[in-house]
mmCIF file of C-alpha atoms in Angstrom:
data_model
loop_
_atom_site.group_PDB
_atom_site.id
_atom_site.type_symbol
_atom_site.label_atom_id
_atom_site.label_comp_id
_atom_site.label_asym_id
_atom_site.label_seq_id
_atom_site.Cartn_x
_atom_site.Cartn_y
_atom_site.Cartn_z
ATOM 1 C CA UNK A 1 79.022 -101.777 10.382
ATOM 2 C CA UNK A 2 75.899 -102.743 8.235
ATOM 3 C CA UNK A 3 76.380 -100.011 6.146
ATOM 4 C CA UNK A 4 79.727 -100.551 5.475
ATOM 5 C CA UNK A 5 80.592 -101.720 1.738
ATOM 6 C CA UNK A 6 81.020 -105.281 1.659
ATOM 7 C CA UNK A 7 83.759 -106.286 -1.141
ATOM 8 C CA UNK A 8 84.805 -110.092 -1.995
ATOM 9 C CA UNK A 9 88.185 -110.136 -3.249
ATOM 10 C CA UNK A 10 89.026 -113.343 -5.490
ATOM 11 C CA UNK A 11 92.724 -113.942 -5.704
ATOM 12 C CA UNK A 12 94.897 -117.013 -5.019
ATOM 13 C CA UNK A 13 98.329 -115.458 -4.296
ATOM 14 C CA UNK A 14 98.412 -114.954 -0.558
ATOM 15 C CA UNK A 15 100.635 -111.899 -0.712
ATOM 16 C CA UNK A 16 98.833 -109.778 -2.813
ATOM 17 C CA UNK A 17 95.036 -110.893 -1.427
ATOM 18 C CA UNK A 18 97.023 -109.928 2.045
ATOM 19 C CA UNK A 19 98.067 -106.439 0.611
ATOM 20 C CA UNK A 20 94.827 -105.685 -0.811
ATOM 21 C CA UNK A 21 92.443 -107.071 1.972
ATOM 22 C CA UNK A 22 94.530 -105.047 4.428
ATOM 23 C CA UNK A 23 94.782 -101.194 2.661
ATOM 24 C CA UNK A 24 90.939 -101.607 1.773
ATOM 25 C CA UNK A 25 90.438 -102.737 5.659
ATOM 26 C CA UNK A 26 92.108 -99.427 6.439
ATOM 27 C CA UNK A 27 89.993 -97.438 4.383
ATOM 28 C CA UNK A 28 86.852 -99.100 6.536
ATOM 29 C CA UNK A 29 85.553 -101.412 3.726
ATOM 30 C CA UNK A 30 84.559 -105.064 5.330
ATOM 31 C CA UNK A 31 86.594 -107.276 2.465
ATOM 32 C CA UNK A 32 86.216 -110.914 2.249
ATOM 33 C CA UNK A 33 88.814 -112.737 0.679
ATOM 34 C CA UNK A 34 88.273 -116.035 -1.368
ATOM 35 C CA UNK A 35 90.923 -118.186 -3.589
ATOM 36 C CA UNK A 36 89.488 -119.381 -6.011
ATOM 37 C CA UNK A 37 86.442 -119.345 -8.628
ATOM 38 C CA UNK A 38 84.149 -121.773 -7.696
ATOM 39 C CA UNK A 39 84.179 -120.134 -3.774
ATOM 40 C CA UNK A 40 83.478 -117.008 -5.796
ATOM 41 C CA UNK A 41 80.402 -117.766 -7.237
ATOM 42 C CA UNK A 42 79.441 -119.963 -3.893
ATOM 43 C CA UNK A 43 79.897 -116.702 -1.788
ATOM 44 C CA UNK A 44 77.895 -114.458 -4.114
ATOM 45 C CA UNK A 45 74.487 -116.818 -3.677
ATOM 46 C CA UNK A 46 75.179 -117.135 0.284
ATOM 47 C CA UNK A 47 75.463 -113.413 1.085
ATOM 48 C CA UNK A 48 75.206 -109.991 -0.057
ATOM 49 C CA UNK A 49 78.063 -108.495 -2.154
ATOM 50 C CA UNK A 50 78.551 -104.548 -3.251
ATOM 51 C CA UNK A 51 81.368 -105.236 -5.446
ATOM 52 C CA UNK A 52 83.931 -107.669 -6.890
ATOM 53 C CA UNK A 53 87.841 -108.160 -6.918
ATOM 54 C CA UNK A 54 88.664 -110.993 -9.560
ATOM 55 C CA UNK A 55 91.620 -111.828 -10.864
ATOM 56 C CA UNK A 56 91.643 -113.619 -13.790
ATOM 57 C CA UNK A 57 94.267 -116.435 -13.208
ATOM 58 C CA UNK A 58 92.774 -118.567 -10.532
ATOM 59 C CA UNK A 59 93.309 -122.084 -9.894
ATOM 60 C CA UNK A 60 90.391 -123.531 -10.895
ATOM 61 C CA UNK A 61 88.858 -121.533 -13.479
ATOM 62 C CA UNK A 62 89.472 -118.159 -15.299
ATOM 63 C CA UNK A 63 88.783 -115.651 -13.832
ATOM 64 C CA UNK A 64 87.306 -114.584 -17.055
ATOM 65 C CA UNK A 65 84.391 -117.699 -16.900
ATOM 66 C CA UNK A 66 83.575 -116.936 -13.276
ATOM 67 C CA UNK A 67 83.152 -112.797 -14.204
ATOM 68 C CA UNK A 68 80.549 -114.419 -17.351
ATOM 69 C CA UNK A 69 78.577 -116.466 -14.655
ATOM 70 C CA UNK A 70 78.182 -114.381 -12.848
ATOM 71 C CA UNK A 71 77.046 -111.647 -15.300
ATOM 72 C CA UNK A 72 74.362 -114.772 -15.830
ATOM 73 C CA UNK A 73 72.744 -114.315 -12.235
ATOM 74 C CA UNK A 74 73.648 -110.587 -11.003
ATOM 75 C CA UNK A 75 74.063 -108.062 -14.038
ATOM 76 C CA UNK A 76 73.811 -105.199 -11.677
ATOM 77 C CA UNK A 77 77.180 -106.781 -9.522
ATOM 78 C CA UNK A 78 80.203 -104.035 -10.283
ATOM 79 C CA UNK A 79 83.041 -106.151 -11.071
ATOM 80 C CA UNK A 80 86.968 -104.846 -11.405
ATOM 81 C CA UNK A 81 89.679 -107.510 -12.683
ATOM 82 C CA UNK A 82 93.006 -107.739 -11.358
ATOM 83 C CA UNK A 83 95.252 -109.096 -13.716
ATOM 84 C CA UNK A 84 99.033 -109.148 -14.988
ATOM 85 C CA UNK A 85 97.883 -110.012 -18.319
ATOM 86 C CA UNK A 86 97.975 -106.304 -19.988
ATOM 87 C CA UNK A 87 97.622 -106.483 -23.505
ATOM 88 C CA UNK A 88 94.840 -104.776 -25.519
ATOM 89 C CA UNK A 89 93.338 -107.990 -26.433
ATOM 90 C CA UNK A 90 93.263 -109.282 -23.076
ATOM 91 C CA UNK A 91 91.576 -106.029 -21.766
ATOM 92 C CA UNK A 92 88.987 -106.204 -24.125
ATOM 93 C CA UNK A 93 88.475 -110.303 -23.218
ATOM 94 C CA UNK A 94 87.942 -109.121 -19.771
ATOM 95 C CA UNK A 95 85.694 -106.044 -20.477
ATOM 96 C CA UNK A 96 83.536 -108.250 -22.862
ATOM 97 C CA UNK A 97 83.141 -111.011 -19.907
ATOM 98 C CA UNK A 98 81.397 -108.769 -18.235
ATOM 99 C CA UNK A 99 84.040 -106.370 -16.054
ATOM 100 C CA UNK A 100 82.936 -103.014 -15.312
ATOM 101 C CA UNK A 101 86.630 -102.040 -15.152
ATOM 102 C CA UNK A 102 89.648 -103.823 -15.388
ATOM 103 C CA UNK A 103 93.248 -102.857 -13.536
ATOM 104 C CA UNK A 104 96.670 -104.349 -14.691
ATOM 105 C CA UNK A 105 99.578 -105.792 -11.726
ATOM 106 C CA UNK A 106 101.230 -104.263 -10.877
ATOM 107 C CA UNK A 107 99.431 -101.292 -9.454
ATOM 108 C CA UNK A 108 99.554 -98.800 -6.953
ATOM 109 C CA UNK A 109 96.783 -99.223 -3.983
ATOM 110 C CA UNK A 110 95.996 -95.893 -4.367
ATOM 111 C CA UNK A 111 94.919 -96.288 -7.873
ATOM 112 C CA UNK A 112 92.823 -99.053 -6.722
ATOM 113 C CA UNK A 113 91.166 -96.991 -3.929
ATOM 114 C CA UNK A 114 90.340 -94.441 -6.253
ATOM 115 C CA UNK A 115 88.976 -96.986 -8.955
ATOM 116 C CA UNK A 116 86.296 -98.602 -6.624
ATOM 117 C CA UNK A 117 85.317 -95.320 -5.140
ATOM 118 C CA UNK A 118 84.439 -93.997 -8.531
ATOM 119 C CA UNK A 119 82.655 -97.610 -8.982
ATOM 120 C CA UNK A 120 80.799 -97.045 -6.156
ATOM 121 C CA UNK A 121 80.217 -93.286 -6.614
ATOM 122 C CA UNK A 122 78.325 -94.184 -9.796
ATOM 123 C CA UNK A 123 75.345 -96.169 -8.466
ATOM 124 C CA UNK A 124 75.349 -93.754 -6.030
ATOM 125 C CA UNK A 125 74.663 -91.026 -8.208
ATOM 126 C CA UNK A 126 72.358 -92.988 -10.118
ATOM 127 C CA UNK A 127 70.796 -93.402 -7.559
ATOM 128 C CA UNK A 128 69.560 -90.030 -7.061
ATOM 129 C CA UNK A 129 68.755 -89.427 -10.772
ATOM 130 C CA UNK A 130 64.687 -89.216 -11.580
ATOM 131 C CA UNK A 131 63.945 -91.979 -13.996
ATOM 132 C CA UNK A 132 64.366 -91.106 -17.801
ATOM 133 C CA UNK A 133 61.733 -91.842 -20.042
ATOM 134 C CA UNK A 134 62.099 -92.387 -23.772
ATOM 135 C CA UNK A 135 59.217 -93.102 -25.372
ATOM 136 C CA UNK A 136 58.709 -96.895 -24.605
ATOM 137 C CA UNK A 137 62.533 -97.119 -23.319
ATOM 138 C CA UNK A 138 62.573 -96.028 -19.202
ATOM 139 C CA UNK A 139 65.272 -95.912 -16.964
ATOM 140 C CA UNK A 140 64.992 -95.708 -13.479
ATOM 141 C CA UNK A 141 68.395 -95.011 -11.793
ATOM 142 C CA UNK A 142 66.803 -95.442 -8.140
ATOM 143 C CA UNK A 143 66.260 -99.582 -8.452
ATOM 144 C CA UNK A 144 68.989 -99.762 -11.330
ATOM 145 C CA UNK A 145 66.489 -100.974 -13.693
ATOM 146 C CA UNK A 146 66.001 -100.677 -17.338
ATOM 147 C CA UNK A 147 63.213 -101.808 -19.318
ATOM 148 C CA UNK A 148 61.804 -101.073 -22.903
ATOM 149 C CA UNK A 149 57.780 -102.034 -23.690
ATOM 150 C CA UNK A 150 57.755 -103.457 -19.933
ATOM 151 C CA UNK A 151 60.655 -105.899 -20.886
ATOM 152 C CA UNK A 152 63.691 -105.437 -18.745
ATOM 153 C CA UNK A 153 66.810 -104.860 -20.579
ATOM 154 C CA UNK A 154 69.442 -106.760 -18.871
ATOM 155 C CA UNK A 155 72.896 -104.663 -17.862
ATOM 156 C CA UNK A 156 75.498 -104.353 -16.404
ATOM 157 C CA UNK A 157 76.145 -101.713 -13.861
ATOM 158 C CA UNK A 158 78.667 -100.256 -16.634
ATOM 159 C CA UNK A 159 76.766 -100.522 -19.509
ATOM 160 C CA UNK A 160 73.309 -99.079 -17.076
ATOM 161 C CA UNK A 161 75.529 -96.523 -16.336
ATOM 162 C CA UNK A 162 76.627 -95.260 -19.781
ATOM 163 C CA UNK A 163 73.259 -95.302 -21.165
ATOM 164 C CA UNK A 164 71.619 -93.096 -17.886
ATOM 165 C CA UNK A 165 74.876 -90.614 -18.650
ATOM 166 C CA UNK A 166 73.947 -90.420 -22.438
ATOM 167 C CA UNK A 167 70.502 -90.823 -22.013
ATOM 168 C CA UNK A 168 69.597 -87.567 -19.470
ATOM 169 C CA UNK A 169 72.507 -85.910 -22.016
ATOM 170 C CA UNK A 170 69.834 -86.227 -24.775
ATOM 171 C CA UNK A 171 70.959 -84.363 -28.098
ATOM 172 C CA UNK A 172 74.381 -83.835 -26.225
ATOM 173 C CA UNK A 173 77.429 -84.558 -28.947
ATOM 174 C CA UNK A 174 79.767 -86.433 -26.473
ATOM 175 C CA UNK A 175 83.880 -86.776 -26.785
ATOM 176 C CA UNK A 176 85.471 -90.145 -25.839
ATOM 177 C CA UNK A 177 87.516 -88.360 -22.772
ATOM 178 C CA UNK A 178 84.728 -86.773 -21.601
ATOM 179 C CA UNK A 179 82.124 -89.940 -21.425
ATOM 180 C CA UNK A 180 85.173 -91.828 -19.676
ATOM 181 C CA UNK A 181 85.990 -89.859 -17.182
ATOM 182 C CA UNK A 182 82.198 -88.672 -16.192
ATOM 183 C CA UNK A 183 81.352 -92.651 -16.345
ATOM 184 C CA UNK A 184 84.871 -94.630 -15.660
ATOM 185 C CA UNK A 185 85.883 -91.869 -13.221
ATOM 186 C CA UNK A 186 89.621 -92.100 -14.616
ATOM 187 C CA UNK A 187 92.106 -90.758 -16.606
ATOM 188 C CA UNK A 188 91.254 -92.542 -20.378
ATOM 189 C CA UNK A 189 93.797 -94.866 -22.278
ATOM 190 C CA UNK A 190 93.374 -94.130 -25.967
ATOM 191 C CA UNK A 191 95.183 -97.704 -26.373
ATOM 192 C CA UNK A 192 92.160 -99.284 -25.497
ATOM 193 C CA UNK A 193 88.293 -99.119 -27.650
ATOM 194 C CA UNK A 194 86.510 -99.265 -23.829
ATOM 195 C CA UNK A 195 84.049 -96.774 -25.039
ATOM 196 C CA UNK A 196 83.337 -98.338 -28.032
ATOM 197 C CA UNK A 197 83.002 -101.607 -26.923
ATOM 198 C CA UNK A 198 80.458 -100.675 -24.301
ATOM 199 C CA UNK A 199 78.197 -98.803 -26.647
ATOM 200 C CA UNK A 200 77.944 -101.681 -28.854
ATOM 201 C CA UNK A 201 77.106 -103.780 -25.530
ATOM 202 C CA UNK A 202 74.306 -101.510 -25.059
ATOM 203 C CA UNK A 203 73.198 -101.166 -28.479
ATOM 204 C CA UNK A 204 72.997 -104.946 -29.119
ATOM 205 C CA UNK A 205 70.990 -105.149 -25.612
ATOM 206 C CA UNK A 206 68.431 -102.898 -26.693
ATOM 207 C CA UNK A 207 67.820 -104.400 -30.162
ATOM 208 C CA UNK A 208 67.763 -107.852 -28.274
ATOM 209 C CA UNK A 209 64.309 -106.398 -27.023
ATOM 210 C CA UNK A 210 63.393 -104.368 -29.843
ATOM 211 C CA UNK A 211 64.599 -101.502 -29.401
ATOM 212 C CA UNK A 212 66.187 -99.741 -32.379
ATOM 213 C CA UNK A 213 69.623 -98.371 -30.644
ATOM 214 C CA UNK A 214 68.905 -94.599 -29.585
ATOM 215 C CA UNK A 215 73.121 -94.057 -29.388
ATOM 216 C CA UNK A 216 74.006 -92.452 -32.275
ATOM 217 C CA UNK A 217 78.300 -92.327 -33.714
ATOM 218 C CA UNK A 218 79.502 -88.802 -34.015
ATOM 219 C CA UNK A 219 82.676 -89.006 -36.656
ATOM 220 C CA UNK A 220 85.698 -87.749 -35.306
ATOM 221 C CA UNK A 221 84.270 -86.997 -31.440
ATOM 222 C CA UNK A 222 82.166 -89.320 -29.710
ATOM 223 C CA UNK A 223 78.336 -90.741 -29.017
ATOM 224 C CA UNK A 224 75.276 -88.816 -28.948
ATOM 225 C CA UNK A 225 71.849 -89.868 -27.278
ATOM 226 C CA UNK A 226 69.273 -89.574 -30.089
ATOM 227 C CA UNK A 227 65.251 -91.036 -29.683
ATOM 228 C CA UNK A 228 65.229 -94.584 -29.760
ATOM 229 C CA UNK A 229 61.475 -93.716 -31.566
ATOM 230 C CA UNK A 230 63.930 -91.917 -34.245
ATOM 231 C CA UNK A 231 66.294 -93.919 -34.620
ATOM 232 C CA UNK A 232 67.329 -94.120 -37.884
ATOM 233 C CA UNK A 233 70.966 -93.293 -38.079
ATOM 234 C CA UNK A 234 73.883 -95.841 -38.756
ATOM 235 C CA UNK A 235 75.427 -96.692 -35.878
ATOM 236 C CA UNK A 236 79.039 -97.193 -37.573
#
């Protein structure tokens, strides 16, 4: 169907891309499977993609470097990694690549499911959000664009996504749980910094263009959405 969700799943065991590609079939997504990296990024300039499926060991190149390319030519892709590697460290490689979410093997397809239904329930919602204006800082959730002084601010769909949820909670003193499971759409795993190490994502984006970060720390709870034409607080 041509409005069906398109997903390109990159993984080079042929018993797990056969389990996958199959359930998500079920569930009426059109899934294209690939094997390895360079096919990946050969696929996503040939045709149109909603979301990614990468595993990071591929035969050819990490999956890792391929998720970092390309971040390089579509920041708004939604990318999830597949990967047995499950250690903190190697969660945060991942999410700092680029991944908008990242899911350790072995996992249960339902998990999955639910995973890239709250990816894709995101830009969705976005979607129908009126743009935000802050000062020279404007979001427009419609065309997934961000731009500050007329510059575009180059995200990711996470990192557009946390700052439209903090940004149109202006003033808005925001827990950890809470900003997870309104943005990630899951159950949050205090073993991991995700939050954190999105914010600062965001943060160094918008000072890239000038834009003194508008995301303020609140000790012992969360993040709060300031005025990035007041923005004076530390950020630590």
């Amino acid at each position: 169907m041509d409005d069906s969700v398109h997903i390109l799943l990159v993984e080079d065991e042929p018993d797990v891309a056969s389990f996958i590609q199959q359930g998500l079939q079920e569930e009426a997504y059109d899934v294209e499977w690939v094997k390895n990296g360079q096919r990946a990024l050969e696929y996503v300039q040939q045709k149109d993609v909603d979301l990614i499926l990468l595993d990071v060991r591929l035969p050819d190149r990490s999956g890792i470097e391929v998720c970092e390319r390309l971040r390089l030519h579509r920041p708004e892709l939604p990318i999830m990694m597949l990967t047995a590697l499950d250690a903190v460290e190697d969660r945060v490689k991942g999410l700092r690549a680029g991944a908008d979410d990242y899911l350790p093997k072995p996992f249960a397809f339902d998990e999955l499911l639910a995973r890239i239904e709250a990816l894709l329930r995101r830009i969705d919602q976005a979607e129908r959000t009126d743009i935000l204006q802050d000062g020279p800082l404007q979001v427009n959730p419609a065309a997934r664009t961000c731009t500050y002084d007329g510059e575009e601010v180059p995200l990711t769909p996470t990192e557009f996504d946390l700052l439209t949820y903090l940004m149109a909670r202006r003033g808005q003193a925001l827990s950890r749980d809470t900003i997870h499971r309104d943005v990630w759409g899951h159950d949050f795993d205090r073993g991991t910094n995700l939050i954190d190490v999105y914010v600062n994502y965001v943060r160094r984006k918008l000072d890239e263009v000038g834009c003194s970060s508008p995301i303020e720390t609140v000790r012992g709870t969360g993040y709060r959405y300031t005025s990035c034409t007041e923005a004076s607080v530390a950020h630590d």
